[in-house]
């Protein structure tokens, strides 16, 4: 069952819970005791978001205009700004959107999640198809309300020779889960899938990914970094499966996090499941604190402690931002991180 199905049925018993292995750190059934009513429509005019005006606005689960799906014809190149907005309080909604990039096409998807209300429950499901020799770069900036429960699920189907690049940056919510699942055909296709979470207060962010390598000669590179303080909780679950026959797969996964207070928490579960021979796969996971030697060196050079900590934190997450290919999006993401680290 999905969160959207639970919302549609008005039945909290259908929500995922800690009894579901992949949801054990993001228990929704234990949190939500009664299903909120459905969200009303909104005709509000919004100020530009982080990436500017939106080409597609998905407000309270409804796509404005007559957009049913996003299609990039074969051989064409496009940049699209998708704004997913919750302009409601104490209500619930779900939404679906399909995105298709034709053979040899190129799409840069600038995606934001914006919360203008309080206590809402939402799920957004994206269905992405990238045809042969096409490219899709997806940059996600998630800024939900602090007391919201928000889930975004993207399922990605790749064709041979295609390229999928993703960077997800978030400040979390009361419960927030950003999930990506990829069917990887091998055959020269490649995936870069990165993420960063900047959490304070009692915010929670769950970055869950799964990549299934199903053919010969596929590549996956994944890097996730996070910073938590106060009573915040960061969750990373990354799974790469190399199926039988998917030889010559090259897969790398890294998750690294900083804990800046005693009550903050990180839960990480990086997994490599390999059923093929002749592969090159590795993963790494570290959790620690800011480098005291670097802080001491900064103090010795007259840099105030708070400034030094912000500089080190920005440099830590900056490795993720620097991997964004699109120049404009990389600059926006860098400013977005700096702004939120200032708040942290």
mmCIF file of N, CA and C in Angstrom, residues 128-193:
data_model
loop_
_atom_site.group_PDB
_atom_site.id
_atom_site.type_symbol
_atom_site.label_atom_id
_atom_site.label_comp_id
_atom_site.label_asym_id
_atom_site.label_seq_id
_atom_site.Cartn_x
_atom_site.Cartn_y
_atom_site.Cartn_z
ATOM 1 N N UNK A 128 9.199 8.304 -13.892
ATOM 2 C CA UNK A 128 10.160 8.848 -14.843
ATOM 3 C C UNK A 128 10.623 7.752 -15.800
ATOM 4 N N UNK A 129 10.589 8.066 -17.100
ATOM 5 C CA UNK A 129 11.087 7.149 -18.123
ATOM 6 C C UNK A 129 12.129 7.869 -18.969
ATOM 7 N N UNK A 130 13.307 7.269 -19.066
ATOM 8 C CA UNK A 130 14.396 7.860 -19.849
ATOM 9 C C UNK A 130 14.758 6.869 -20.953
ATOM 10 N N UNK A 131 14.440 7.243 -22.191
ATOM 11 C CA UNK A 131 14.639 6.329 -23.311
ATOM 12 C C UNK A 131 16.123 6.264 -23.724
ATOM 13 N N UNK A 132 16.408 5.454 -24.722
ATOM 14 C CA UNK A 132 17.791 5.167 -25.120
ATOM 15 C C UNK A 132 18.564 6.445 -25.441
ATOM 16 N N UNK A 133 19.786 6.506 -24.899
ATOM 17 C CA UNK A 133 20.726 7.608 -25.160
ATOM 18 C C UNK A 133 20.168 8.978 -24.749
ATOM 19 N N UNK A 134 19.164 8.997 -23.912
ATOM 20 C CA UNK A 134 18.629 10.249 -23.394
ATOM 21 C C UNK A 134 19.269 10.550 -22.037
ATOM 22 N N UNK A 135 19.043 11.776 -21.575
ATOM 23 C CA UNK A 135 19.628 12.207 -20.298
ATOM 24 C C UNK A 135 18.582 12.973 -19.501
ATOM 25 N N UNK A 136 18.527 12.689 -18.218
ATOM 26 C CA UNK A 136 17.664 13.432 -17.292
ATOM 27 C C UNK A 136 18.465 13.804 -16.063
ATOM 28 N N UNK A 137 18.593 15.119 -15.818
ATOM 29 C CA UNK A 137 19.193 15.571 -14.558
ATOM 30 C C UNK A 137 18.100 16.175 -13.701
ATOM 31 N N UNK A 138 17.945 15.657 -12.498
ATOM 32 C CA UNK A 138 16.894 16.068 -11.565
ATOM 33 C C UNK A 138 17.536 16.689 -10.330
ATOM 34 N N UNK A 139 17.196 17.945 -10.053
ATOM 35 C CA UNK A 139 17.701 18.629 -8.857
ATOM 36 C C UNK A 139 16.506 18.963 -7.982
ATOM 37 N N UNK A 140 16.512 18.458 -6.748
ATOM 38 C CA UNK A 140 15.372 18.585 -5.843
ATOM 39 C C UNK A 140 15.779 19.405 -4.621
ATOM 40 N N UNK A 141 15.009 20.464 -4.345
ATOM 41 C CA UNK A 141 15.174 21.241 -3.120
ATOM 42 C C UNK A 141 13.883 21.108 -2.324
ATOM 43 N N UNK A 142 13.951 20.459 -1.165
ATOM 44 C CA UNK A 142 12.745 20.174 -0.382
ATOM 45 C C UNK A 142 12.725 21.027 0.880
ATOM 46 N N UNK A 143 11.686 21.871 0.995
ATOM 47 C CA UNK A 143 11.544 22.767 2.153
ATOM 48 C C UNK A 143 10.109 22.682 2.667
ATOM 49 N N UNK A 144 9.775 21.534 3.244
ATOM 50 C CA UNK A 144 8.434 21.354 3.796
ATOM 51 C C UNK A 144 8.312 22.035 5.159
ATOM 52 N N UNK A 145 7.067 22.217 5.598
ATOM 53 C CA UNK A 145 6.818 22.812 6.915
ATOM 54 C C UNK A 145 7.364 21.889 8.005
ATOM 55 N N UNK A 146 7.767 22.501 9.121
ATOM 56 C CA UNK A 146 8.417 21.743 10.187
ATOM 57 C C UNK A 146 7.514 20.661 10.778
ATOM 58 N N UNK A 147 6.171 20.881 10.767
ATOM 59 C CA UNK A 147 5.267 19.901 11.374
ATOM 60 C C UNK A 147 4.493 19.103 10.322
ATOM 61 N N UNK A 148 4.986 19.104 9.101
ATOM 62 C CA UNK A 148 4.323 18.361 8.016
ATOM 63 C C UNK A 148 4.795 16.911 7.990
ATOM 64 N N UNK A 149 3.978 16.087 7.339
ATOM 65 C CA UNK A 149 4.371 14.716 7.008
ATOM 66 C C UNK A 149 4.339 14.625 5.483
ATOM 67 N N UNK A 150 5.494 14.453 4.878
ATOM 68 C CA UNK A 150 5.592 14.563 3.422
ATOM 69 C C UNK A 150 6.411 13.403 2.862
ATOM 70 N N UNK A 151 5.863 12.801 1.813
ATOM 71 C CA UNK A 151 6.534 11.682 1.146
ATOM 72 C C UNK A 151 6.600 11.981 -0.335
ATOM 73 N N UNK A 152 7.761 11.781 -0.925
ATOM 74 C CA UNK A 152 7.930 11.876 -2.375
ATOM 75 C C UNK A 152 8.580 10.586 -2.855
ATOM 76 N N UNK A 153 7.949 9.964 -3.841
ATOM 77 C CA UNK A 153 8.470 8.708 -4.372
ATOM 78 C C UNK A 153 8.673 8.845 -5.877
ATOM 79 N N UNK A 154 9.877 8.559 -6.336
ATOM 80 C CA UNK A 154 10.175 8.604 -7.774
ATOM 81 C C UNK A 154 10.589 7.208 -8.225
ATOM 82 N N UNK A 155 9.905 6.702 -9.246
ATOM 83 C CA UNK A 155 10.323 5.443 -9.863
ATOM 84 C C UNK A 155 10.880 5.764 -11.242
ATOM 85 N N UNK A 156 12.067 5.220 -11.524
ATOM 86 C CA UNK A 156 12.809 5.599 -12.722
ATOM 87 C C UNK A 156 13.075 4.351 -13.557
ATOM 88 N N UNK A 157 12.709 4.408 -14.831
ATOM 89 C CA UNK A 157 12.997 3.324 -15.769
ATOM 90 C C UNK A 157 13.977 3.845 -16.820
ATOM 91 N N UNK A 158 15.140 3.218 -16.907
ATOM 92 C CA UNK A 158 16.174 3.649 -17.844
ATOM 93 C C UNK A 158 16.264 2.684 -19.023
ATOM 94 N N UNK A 159 16.695 3.226 -20.165
ATOM 95 C CA UNK A 159 16.955 2.404 -21.344
ATOM 96 C C UNK A 159 18.461 2.397 -21.609
ATOM 97 N N UNK A 160 18.888 1.584 -22.543
ATOM 98 C CA UNK A 160 20.323 1.439 -22.797
ATOM 99 C C UNK A 160 20.940 2.766 -23.238
ATOM 100 N N UNK A 161 22.150 3.017 -22.725
ATOM 101 C CA UNK A 161 22.868 4.233 -23.090
ATOM 102 C C UNK A 161 22.332 5.505 -22.471
ATOM 103 N N UNK A 162 21.322 5.408 -21.622
ATOM 104 C CA UNK A 162 20.737 6.613 -21.012
ATOM 105 C C UNK A 162 21.563 7.044 -19.800
ATOM 106 N N UNK A 163 21.273 8.253 -19.343
ATOM 107 C CA UNK A 163 21.995 8.789 -18.183
ATOM 108 C C UNK A 163 20.997 9.480 -17.260
ATOM 109 N N UNK A 164 21.040 9.111 -15.986
ATOM 110 C CA UNK A 164 20.168 9.717 -14.977
ATOM 111 C C UNK A 164 21.031 10.302 -13.877
ATOM 112 N N UNK A 165 20.830 11.604 -13.621
ATOM 113 C CA UNK A 165 21.601 12.285 -12.582
ATOM 114 C C UNK A 165 20.617 12.947 -11.621
ATOM 115 N N UNK A 166 20.855 12.794 -10.330
ATOM 116 C CA UNK A 166 19.914 13.332 -9.345
ATOM 117 C C UNK A 166 20.656 13.889 -8.144
ATOM 118 N N UNK A 167 20.223 15.061 -7.704
ATOM 119 C CA UNK A 167 20.714 15.636 -6.450
ATOM 120 C C UNK A 167 19.508 16.073 -5.631
ATOM 121 N N UNK A 168 19.386 15.543 -4.419
ATOM 122 C CA UNK A 168 18.271 15.867 -3.535
ATOM 123 C C UNK A 168 18.807 16.540 -2.281
ATOM 124 N N UNK A 169 18.310 17.741 -2.013
ATOM 125 C CA UNK A 169 18.720 18.479 -0.817
ATOM 126 C C UNK A 169 17.469 18.796 -0.007
ATOM 127 N N UNK A 170 17.527 18.604 1.302
ATOM 128 C CA UNK A 170 16.324 18.786 2.110
ATOM 129 C C UNK A 170 16.633 19.324 3.495
ATOM 130 N N UNK A 171 15.598 19.981 4.068
ATOM 131 C CA UNK A 171 15.669 20.423 5.457
ATOM 132 C C UNK A 171 14.722 19.616 6.342
ATOM 133 N N UNK A 172 14.079 18.590 5.770
ATOM 134 C CA UNK A 172 13.262 17.690 6.567
ATOM 135 C C UNK A 172 11.889 18.257 6.919
ATOM 136 N N UNK A 173 11.183 17.529 7.768
ATOM 137 C CA UNK A 173 9.850 17.911 8.260
ATOM 138 C C UNK A 173 9.609 17.098 9.527
ATOM 139 N N UNK A 174 8.353 17.098 10.012
ATOM 140 C CA UNK A 174 8.081 16.248 11.183
ATOM 141 C C UNK A 174 8.392 14.792 10.842
ATOM 142 N N UNK A 175 7.904 14.375 9.685
ATOM 143 C CA UNK A 175 8.350 13.134 9.053
ATOM 144 C C UNK A 175 8.436 13.433 7.559
ATOM 145 N N UNK A 176 9.562 13.137 6.982
ATOM 146 C CA UNK A 176 9.713 13.354 5.540
ATOM 147 C C UNK A 176 10.506 12.194 4.960
ATOM 148 N N UNK A 177 10.045 11.704 3.831
ATOM 149 C CA UNK A 177 10.753 10.620 3.151
ATOM 150 C C UNK A 177 10.838 10.957 1.668
ATOM 151 N N UNK A 178 12.047 10.945 1.145
ATOM 152 C CA UNK A 178 12.315 11.182 -0.275
ATOM 153 C C UNK A 178 12.925 9.898 -0.818
ATOM 154 N N UNK A 179 12.149 9.222 -1.637
ATOM 155 C CA UNK A 179 12.522 7.870 -2.057
ATOM 156 C C UNK A 179 12.694 7.820 -3.579
ATOM 157 N N UNK A 180 13.741 7.125 -4.025
ATOM 158 C CA UNK A 180 13.981 6.954 -5.457
ATOM 159 C C UNK A 180 14.278 5.486 -5.735
ATOM 160 N N UNK A 181 13.579 4.921 -6.705
ATOM 161 C CA UNK A 181 13.795 3.529 -7.088
ATOM 162 C C UNK A 181 14.062 3.455 -8.590
ATOM 163 N N UNK A 182 15.171 2.818 -8.958
ATOM 164 C CA UNK A 182 15.637 2.837 -10.344
ATOM 165 C C UNK A 182 15.771 1.420 -10.881
ATOM 166 N N UNK A 183 15.210 1.201 -12.069
ATOM 167 C CA UNK A 183 15.435 -0.034 -12.812
ATOM 168 C C UNK A 183 16.545 0.240 -13.819
ATOM 169 N N UNK A 184 17.709 -0.358 -13.572
ATOM 170 C CA UNK A 184 18.920 -0.062 -14.340
ATOM 171 C C UNK A 184 19.172 -1.200 -15.337
ATOM 172 N N UNK A 185 19.180 -0.915 -16.630
ATOM 173 C CA UNK A 185 19.307 -1.997 -17.600
ATOM 174 C C UNK A 185 20.749 -2.398 -17.912
ATOM 175 N N UNK A 186 21.745 -1.680 -17.320
ATOM 176 C CA UNK A 186 23.131 -1.893 -17.776
ATOM 177 C C UNK A 186 23.280 -1.295 -19.162
ATOM 178 N N UNK A 187 23.970 -2.010 -20.053
ATOM 179 C CA UNK A 187 24.022 -1.617 -21.466
ATOM 180 C C UNK A 187 24.480 -0.176 -21.662
ATOM 181 N N UNK A 188 25.498 0.229 -20.887
ATOM 182 C CA UNK A 188 26.040 1.566 -21.055
ATOM 183 C C UNK A 188 25.276 2.665 -20.357
ATOM 184 N N UNK A 189 24.196 2.351 -19.699
ATOM 185 C CA UNK A 189 23.450 3.370 -18.945
ATOM 186 C C UNK A 189 24.214 3.713 -17.663
ATOM 187 N N UNK A 190 24.034 4.950 -17.197
ATOM 188 C CA UNK A 190 24.740 5.362 -15.983
ATOM 189 C C UNK A 190 23.818 6.160 -15.069
ATOM 190 N N UNK A 191 24.116 6.067 -13.775
ATOM 191 C CA UNK A 191 23.338 6.755 -12.747
ATOM 192 C C UNK A 191 24.289 7.485 -11.808
ATOM 193 N N UNK A 192 23.989 8.749 -11.570
ATOM 194 C CA UNK A 192 24.616 9.480 -10.455
ATOM 195 C C UNK A 192 23.468 9.934 -9.559
ATOM 196 N N UNK A 193 23.514 9.541 -8.295
ATOM 197 C CA UNK A 193 22.389 9.817 -7.405
ATOM 198 C C UNK A 193 22.933 10.309 -6.064
#
